[in-house]
């Protein structure tokens, strides 16, 4: 019998992850969360579940961790809030679902899946996406649910850099261009 | 940004991405994560991709769909297509970041041109692989 092929890969973001900032204890936390997410998805595949179920389950574990810039660990906007985006695509039907700029949806990937499966659209944004989430009974939270100390400090550092550069360059866009790459990453 | 790509026992591929966006973003700025073809793409005829990095570049170079298209139309391997886009095209353009990708044979490729990428993978019957740096 042909060997059953199934597999999963996950990521928690790329960027200027500097070894000097990564203590062994911190690195272990990241690796343990990645391991939990990939094994959760793998177990579903091994049980014969769909790749869609595996992708959603793995991403929701990372959305619920404050370590990664998604869901619970989302970064702050310039105004001190959180705006989240997500998307999903089915390779068999080429159907897809996506949401952008949502503020009160606990699991953005779950909403993207609803858009894919229960709407005639591919992408919903902002208040419309929130309305759709409410109608579909998804878990909604206050925007402050996504607050974390570490990300708030990152926002303060970014705004300080931006203010310095904006004074010098007299232009926000130009100042933003000068920010180190890690401020430009999703 | 976080993402996952998977191949199931029925041979179907799925890709998903979720993000909190960019620190200090203004004016409702949206990056590649929710843009199908840029940060997320899946096609059983080629591969499934989830991306992370400097969103504006991943949108302009439609990175996720480009990797799958190169496989489908040039007949090159997943690894060749993913590395060409991430380590040639994007580097040339000045776009930092990386992708995770899987094809319908279960091959996995996770190239990145930044200092690090949080990533993990697991294939049928094998132990999990977890890494952060090169």
Short mmCIF file of C-alpha atoms in Angstrom, two decimals:
data_model
loop_
_atom_site.label_atom_id
_atom_site.label_comp_id
_atom_site.label_asym_id
_atom_site.label_seq_id
_atom_site.Cartn_x
_atom_site.Cartn_y
_atom_site.Cartn_z
CA UNK A 1 0.00 0.00 0.00
CA UNK A 2 1.39 3.41 -0.89
CA UNK A 3 2.78 5.25 2.13
CA UNK A 4 0.14 7.70 3.37
CA UNK A 5 1.39 11.21 2.78
CA UNK A 6 0.34 13.91 5.17
CA UNK A 7 2.35 16.75 6.70
CA UNK A 8 2.11 20.17 8.30
CA UNK A 9 4.38 23.21 8.62
CA UNK A 10 3.80 26.32 10.75
CA UNK A 11 5.49 29.68 11.35
CA UNK A 12 5.36 32.26 14.11
CA UNK A 13 6.73 35.15 12.12
CA UNK A 14 10.09 36.16 10.65
CA UNK A 15 12.29 39.10 11.41
CA UNK A 16 15.28 40.46 13.19
CA UNK A 17 15.10 37.80 15.89
CA UNK A 18 18.42 38.51 17.54
CA UNK A 19 20.25 35.71 19.32
CA UNK A 20 21.53 38.19 21.90
CA UNK A 21 17.93 38.98 22.90
CA UNK A 22 16.90 35.34 22.99
CA UNK A 23 17.63 33.89 26.46
CA UNK A 24 17.57 30.07 26.70
CA UNK A 25 14.40 30.27 28.83
CA UNK A 26 12.67 32.52 26.29
CA UNK A 27 13.79 30.35 23.36
CA UNK A 28 12.40 27.28 25.16
CA UNK A 29 9.00 28.97 25.57
CA UNK A 30 8.85 29.76 21.86
CA UNK A 31 9.92 26.25 20.89
CA UNK A 32 7.42 24.62 23.24
CA UNK A 33 4.53 26.64 21.81
CA UNK A 34 5.59 25.89 18.23
CA UNK A 35 5.87 22.20 19.15
CA UNK A 36 2.38 22.20 20.70
CA UNK A 37 0.90 23.84 17.60
CA UNK A 38 2.60 21.56 15.06
CA UNK A 39 1.79 18.40 17.05
CA UNK A 40 -1.84 19.45 17.43
CA UNK A 41 -2.19 19.85 13.68
CA UNK A 42 -0.27 16.65 13.01
CA UNK A 43 -2.50 14.59 15.33
CA UNK A 44 -5.61 15.74 13.43
CA UNK A 45 -4.02 14.78 10.10
CA UNK A 46 -2.99 11.39 11.50
CA UNK A 47 -6.64 10.82 12.52
CA UNK A 48 -7.66 11.45 8.92
CA UNK A 49 -9.04 14.94 9.54
CA UNK A 50 -8.78 17.58 6.81
CA UNK A 51 -5.83 19.90 6.21
CA UNK A 52 -8.24 22.78 6.89
CA UNK A 53 -9.00 21.48 10.38
CA UNK A 54 -5.28 21.00 11.04
CA UNK A 55 -4.36 24.51 9.82
CA UNK A 56 -7.09 26.16 11.91
CA UNK A 57 -6.18 24.22 15.07
CA UNK A 58 -2.46 24.97 14.76
CA UNK A 59 -3.01 28.68 14.09
CA UNK A 60 -5.47 29.04 16.98
CA UNK A 61 -2.83 27.76 19.40
CA UNK A 62 -0.47 30.49 18.14
CA UNK A 63 -3.28 33.10 18.22
CA UNK A 64 -3.86 32.25 21.90
CA UNK A 65 -0.20 32.69 22.81
CA UNK A 66 1.07 36.19 23.78
CA UNK A 67 4.43 35.27 22.23
CA UNK A 68 3.39 35.73 18.61
CA UNK A 69 2.04 38.74 16.70
CA UNK A 70 -1.45 37.35 16.11
CA UNK A 71 -4.55 37.16 18.30
CA UNK A 72 -3.59 37.54 21.95
CA UNK A 73 -0.02 38.75 21.20
CA UNK A 74 -1.02 41.30 18.55
CA UNK A 75 1.06 44.45 18.26
CA UNK A 76 -0.41 47.92 18.82
CA UNK A 77 -1.44 50.43 16.17
CA UNK A 78 -0.19 54.01 16.32
CA UNK A 79 -3.34 54.88 18.28
CA UNK A 80 -2.76 52.20 20.93
CA UNK A 81 -5.33 49.67 19.73
CA UNK A 82 -5.26 46.36 17.86
CA UNK A 83 -6.40 45.64 14.28
CA UNK A 84 -6.13 42.01 13.22
CA UNK A 85 -6.11 40.30 9.83
CA UNK A 86 -6.35 36.66 8.70
CA UNK A 87 -6.91 34.50 5.64
CA UNK A 88 -7.35 30.89 4.63
CA UNK A 89 -7.42 29.06 1.28
CA UNK A 90 -8.58 25.56 0.27
CA UNK A 91 -6.29 24.01 -2.37
CA UNK A 92 -8.97 21.62 -3.62
CA UNK A 93 -11.69 24.17 -4.50
CA UNK A 94 -9.55 27.35 -4.60
CA UNK A 95 -12.14 28.78 -2.25
CA UNK A 96 -10.77 31.39 0.18
CA UNK A 97 -11.76 33.59 3.11
CA UNK A 98 -10.07 36.67 4.55
CA UNK A 99 -10.70 39.44 7.07
CA UNK A 100 -8.81 42.65 7.76
CA UNK A 101 -8.93 45.32 10.44
CA UNK A 102 -11.04 43.39 12.95
CA UNK A 103 -10.84 44.56 16.59
CA UNK A 104 -13.14 42.39 18.68
CA UNK A 105 -12.91 38.92 17.13
CA UNK A 106 -11.06 36.55 19.45
CA UNK A 107 -9.91 34.20 16.67
CA UNK A 108 -9.47 36.01 13.33
CA UNK A 109 -8.60 32.75 11.50
CA UNK A 110 -11.95 31.28 12.64
CA UNK A 111 -13.70 34.30 11.09
CA UNK A 112 -11.73 33.93 7.85
CA UNK A 113 -12.92 30.31 7.70
CA UNK A 114 -16.56 31.46 8.20
CA UNK A 115 -16.18 33.96 5.38
CA UNK A 116 -14.85 31.17 3.16
CA UNK A 117 -17.57 28.69 4.06
CA UNK A 118 -20.64 30.82 4.79
CA UNK A 119 -20.40 33.91 2.61
CA UNK A 120 -20.32 34.54 -1.12
CA UNK A 121 -17.33 36.83 -0.61
CA UNK A 122 -13.61 36.21 -0.20
CA UNK A 123 -12.66 39.22 1.93
CA UNK A 124 -14.53 41.30 4.52
CA UNK A 125 -13.02 44.26 6.39
CA UNK A 126 -13.58 46.39 9.49
CA UNK A 127 -17.10 46.86 10.85
CA UNK A 128 -18.65 44.67 8.20
CA UNK A 129 -16.41 41.78 9.18
CA UNK A 130 -17.27 42.37 12.86
CA UNK A 131 -21.00 42.38 12.01
CA UNK A 132 -20.60 39.10 10.12
CA UNK A 133 -18.72 37.57 13.10
CA UNK A 134 -21.56 38.59 15.41
CA UNK A 135 -24.20 37.11 13.10
CA UNK A 136 -22.24 33.85 12.90
CA UNK A 137 -21.91 33.64 16.67
CA UNK A 138 -18.11 33.82 16.86
CA UNK A 139 -16.43 34.63 20.19
CA UNK A 140 -16.12 38.42 20.55
CA UNK A 141 -13.86 40.21 23.04
CA UNK A 142 -13.05 43.79 24.02
CA UNK A 143 -10.07 45.18 22.11
CA UNK A 144 -8.20 45.34 25.41
CA UNK A 145 -8.16 41.51 25.43
CA UNK A 146 -5.20 41.80 23.06
CA UNK A 147 -3.20 44.12 25.36
CA UNK A 148 0.23 42.85 26.44
CA UNK A 149 2.99 44.68 28.32
CA UNK A 150 5.77 43.69 25.92
CA UNK A 151 3.93 44.93 22.81
CA UNK A 152 2.93 48.16 24.57
CA UNK A 153 6.59 48.87 25.34
CA UNK A 154 7.44 48.14 21.68
CA UNK A 155 4.84 50.70 20.63
CA UNK A 156 6.36 53.32 22.93
CA UNK A 157 9.83 52.66 21.51
CA UNK A 158 8.52 52.86 17.94
CA UNK A 159 6.64 56.11 18.56
CA UNK A 160 9.72 57.65 20.19
CA UNK A 161 11.83 56.74 17.15
CA UNK A 162 9.12 58.00 14.79
CA UNK A 163 8.82 61.33 16.64
CA UNK A 164 12.58 61.86 16.55
CA UNK A 165 12.75 61.10 12.84
CA UNK A 166 9.60 63.03 12.01
CA UNK A 167 11.09 66.17 13.63
CA UNK A 168 14.22 65.66 11.55
CA UNK A 169 12.53 64.71 8.25
CA UNK A 170 9.27 66.68 8.67
CA UNK A 171 7.40 63.72 7.16
CA UNK A 172 5.75 60.66 8.82
CA UNK A 173 6.16 58.43 5.78
CA UNK A 174 9.85 59.16 5.49
CA UNK A 175 10.21 58.68 9.25
CA UNK A 176 8.44 55.31 9.03
CA UNK A 177 10.81 54.24 6.27
CA UNK A 178 13.72 54.76 8.66
CA UNK A 179 12.27 52.42 11.32
CA UNK A 180 14.27 49.21 11.71
CA UNK A 181 12.80 46.32 9.73
CA UNK A 182 11.36 44.57 12.74
CA UNK A 183 8.79 47.35 13.08
CA UNK A 184 7.62 46.66 9.53
CA UNK A 185 6.89 43.00 9.93
CA UNK A 186 3.58 41.39 10.36
CA UNK B 1 2.22 36.97 12.07
CA UNK B 2 1.53 33.22 12.35
CA UNK B 3 0.67 30.68 9.68
CA UNK B 4 0.18 27.04 8.82
CA UNK B 5 0.13 24.89 5.69
CA UNK B 6 -0.99 21.26 5.62
CA UNK B 7 -1.50 18.25 3.35
CA UNK B 8 -4.10 15.71 4.52
CA UNK B 9 -4.54 12.00 3.74
CA UNK B 10 -6.99 12.83 0.96
CA UNK B 11 -4.24 14.82 -0.78
CA UNK B 12 -5.80 18.21 -0.10
CA UNK B 13 -3.75 21.31 0.70
CA UNK B 14 -4.75 24.24 2.91
CA UNK B 15 -2.92 27.46 3.81
CA UNK B 16 -3.79 29.90 6.61
CA UNK B 17 -2.27 33.10 8.07
CA UNK B 18 -3.24 35.34 11.01
CA UNK B 19 -1.59 38.56 12.16
CA UNK B 20 -1.73 41.53 14.52
CA UNK B 21 -0.25 43.67 11.73
CA UNK B 22 2.60 46.15 12.07
CA UNK B 23 3.67 48.05 15.21
CA UNK B 24 2.49 51.69 15.16
CA UNK B 25 0.54 51.25 11.91
CA UNK B 26 -1.88 54.06 10.95
CA UNK B 27 -4.76 54.74 8.54
CA UNK B 28 -6.01 51.17 8.53
CA UNK B 29 -2.83 49.88 6.87
CA UNK B 30 -3.19 46.24 5.76
CA UNK B 31 -0.23 43.93 5.05
CA UNK B 32 0.01 40.70 3.04
CA UNK B 33 -1.46 38.28 5.62
CA UNK B 34 -5.12 38.67 4.59
CA UNK B 35 -4.34 39.14 0.88
CA UNK B 36 -4.95 35.89 -0.99
CA UNK B 37 -2.03 35.32 -3.37
CA UNK B 38 0.33 37.51 -1.35
CA UNK B 39 0.50 36.09 2.20
CA UNK B 40 -1.71 33.02 1.74
CA UNK B 41 -2.29 30.71 -1.21
CA UNK B 42 -3.23 27.05 -1.76
CA UNK B 43 -3.78 25.03 -4.95
CA UNK B 44 -3.77 21.22 -5.05
CA UNK B 45 -2.15 21.52 -8.49
CA UNK B 46 0.99 22.96 -6.93
CA UNK B 47 1.40 23.97 -3.30
CA UNK B 48 0.19 25.80 -0.20
CA UNK B 49 2.08 28.83 1.15
CA UNK B 50 1.86 31.09 4.22
CA UNK B 51 4.18 34.12 4.36
CA UNK B 52 5.55 36.54 6.95
CA UNK B 53 7.62 39.66 6.51
CA UNK B 54 7.50 43.20 5.18
CA UNK B 55 3.92 43.04 3.91
CA UNK B 56 4.14 45.75 1.25
CA UNK B 57 6.72 43.68 -0.68
CA UNK B 58 4.80 40.42 -0.31
CA UNK B 59 1.72 42.14 -1.79
CA UNK B 60 3.55 43.80 -4.68
CA UNK B 61 5.36 40.58 -5.59
CA UNK B 62 2.31 38.36 -4.90
CA UNK B 63 4.76 36.02 -3.21
CA UNK B 64 2.55 33.09 -2.17
CA UNK B 65 0.89 32.69 -5.59
CA UNK B 66 4.17 33.30 -7.43
CA UNK B 67 5.83 30.32 -5.69
CA UNK B 68 2.91 28.04 -6.65
CA UNK B 69 2.84 29.40 -10.22
CA UNK B 70 6.55 28.77 -10.73
CA UNK B 71 6.03 25.17 -9.64
CA UNK B 72 2.99 24.70 -11.87
CA UNK B 73 4.26 26.41 -15.03
CA UNK B 74 8.01 25.96 -14.84
CA UNK B 75 7.79 22.43 -13.47
CA UNK B 76 10.41 23.18 -10.81
CA UNK B 77 10.43 21.72 -7.30
CA UNK B 78 8.77 23.36 -4.30
CA UNK B 79 12.14 24.10 -2.73
CA UNK B 80 13.51 25.63 -5.95
CA UNK B 81 10.43 27.83 -6.40
CA UNK B 82 10.29 28.97 -2.76
CA UNK B 83 14.00 29.74 -2.58
CA UNK B 84 13.98 31.59 -5.91
CA UNK B 85 11.23 33.93 -4.73
CA UNK B 86 12.41 34.42 -1.14
CA UNK B 87 16.18 34.48 -1.62
CA UNK B 88 16.43 36.02 -5.11
CA UNK B 89 13.36 38.01 -6.10
CA UNK B 90 12.58 39.43 -2.65
CA UNK B 91 16.21 40.05 -1.69
CA UNK B 92 16.71 41.90 -4.98
CA UNK B 93 13.62 44.00 -4.20
CA UNK B 94 14.66 44.66 -0.59
CA UNK B 95 11.78 42.68 0.93
CA UNK B 96 12.59 40.85 4.17
CA UNK B 97 10.79 37.81 5.46
CA UNK B 98 10.08 34.18 4.76
CA UNK B 99 7.51 31.53 3.84
CA UNK B 100 6.42 28.04 4.81
CA UNK B 101 5.29 25.90 1.89
CA UNK B 102 4.11 22.33 1.26
CA UNK B 103 3.30 20.48 -1.96
CA UNK B 104 0.92 17.63 -2.77
CA UNK B 105 3.68 15.05 -2.22
CA UNK B 106 4.24 16.35 1.31
CA UNK B 107 7.55 18.09 0.55
CA UNK B 108 8.11 21.07 2.86
CA UNK B 109 10.22 24.19 2.26
CA UNK B 110 10.70 27.04 4.78
CA UNK B 111 13.14 29.60 3.35
CA UNK B 112 13.63 33.06 4.88
CA UNK B 113 16.01 35.96 4.16
CA UNK B 114 15.72 37.62 7.60
CA UNK B 115 17.79 36.90 10.72
CA UNK B 116 15.32 34.32 11.97
CA UNK B 117 11.89 32.75 11.51
CA UNK B 118 9.90 30.87 14.13
CA UNK B 119 9.00 27.63 12.35
CA UNK B 120 8.12 23.98 12.85
CA UNK B 121 7.06 21.05 10.70
CA UNK B 122 6.10 17.40 10.96
CA UNK B 123 5.70 14.78 8.23
CA UNK B 124 3.92 11.42 8.38
CA UNK B 125 5.66 9.02 10.73
CA UNK B 126 8.46 11.43 11.57
CA UNK B 127 9.45 13.44 14.64
CA UNK B 128 8.62 17.15 14.73
CA UNK B 129 11.21 19.75 13.63
CA UNK B 130 11.35 23.13 15.42
CA UNK B 131 13.75 26.00 14.65
CA UNK B 132 14.18 29.77 15.01
CA UNK B 133 17.52 30.69 13.49
CA UNK B 134 19.32 29.63 10.32
#
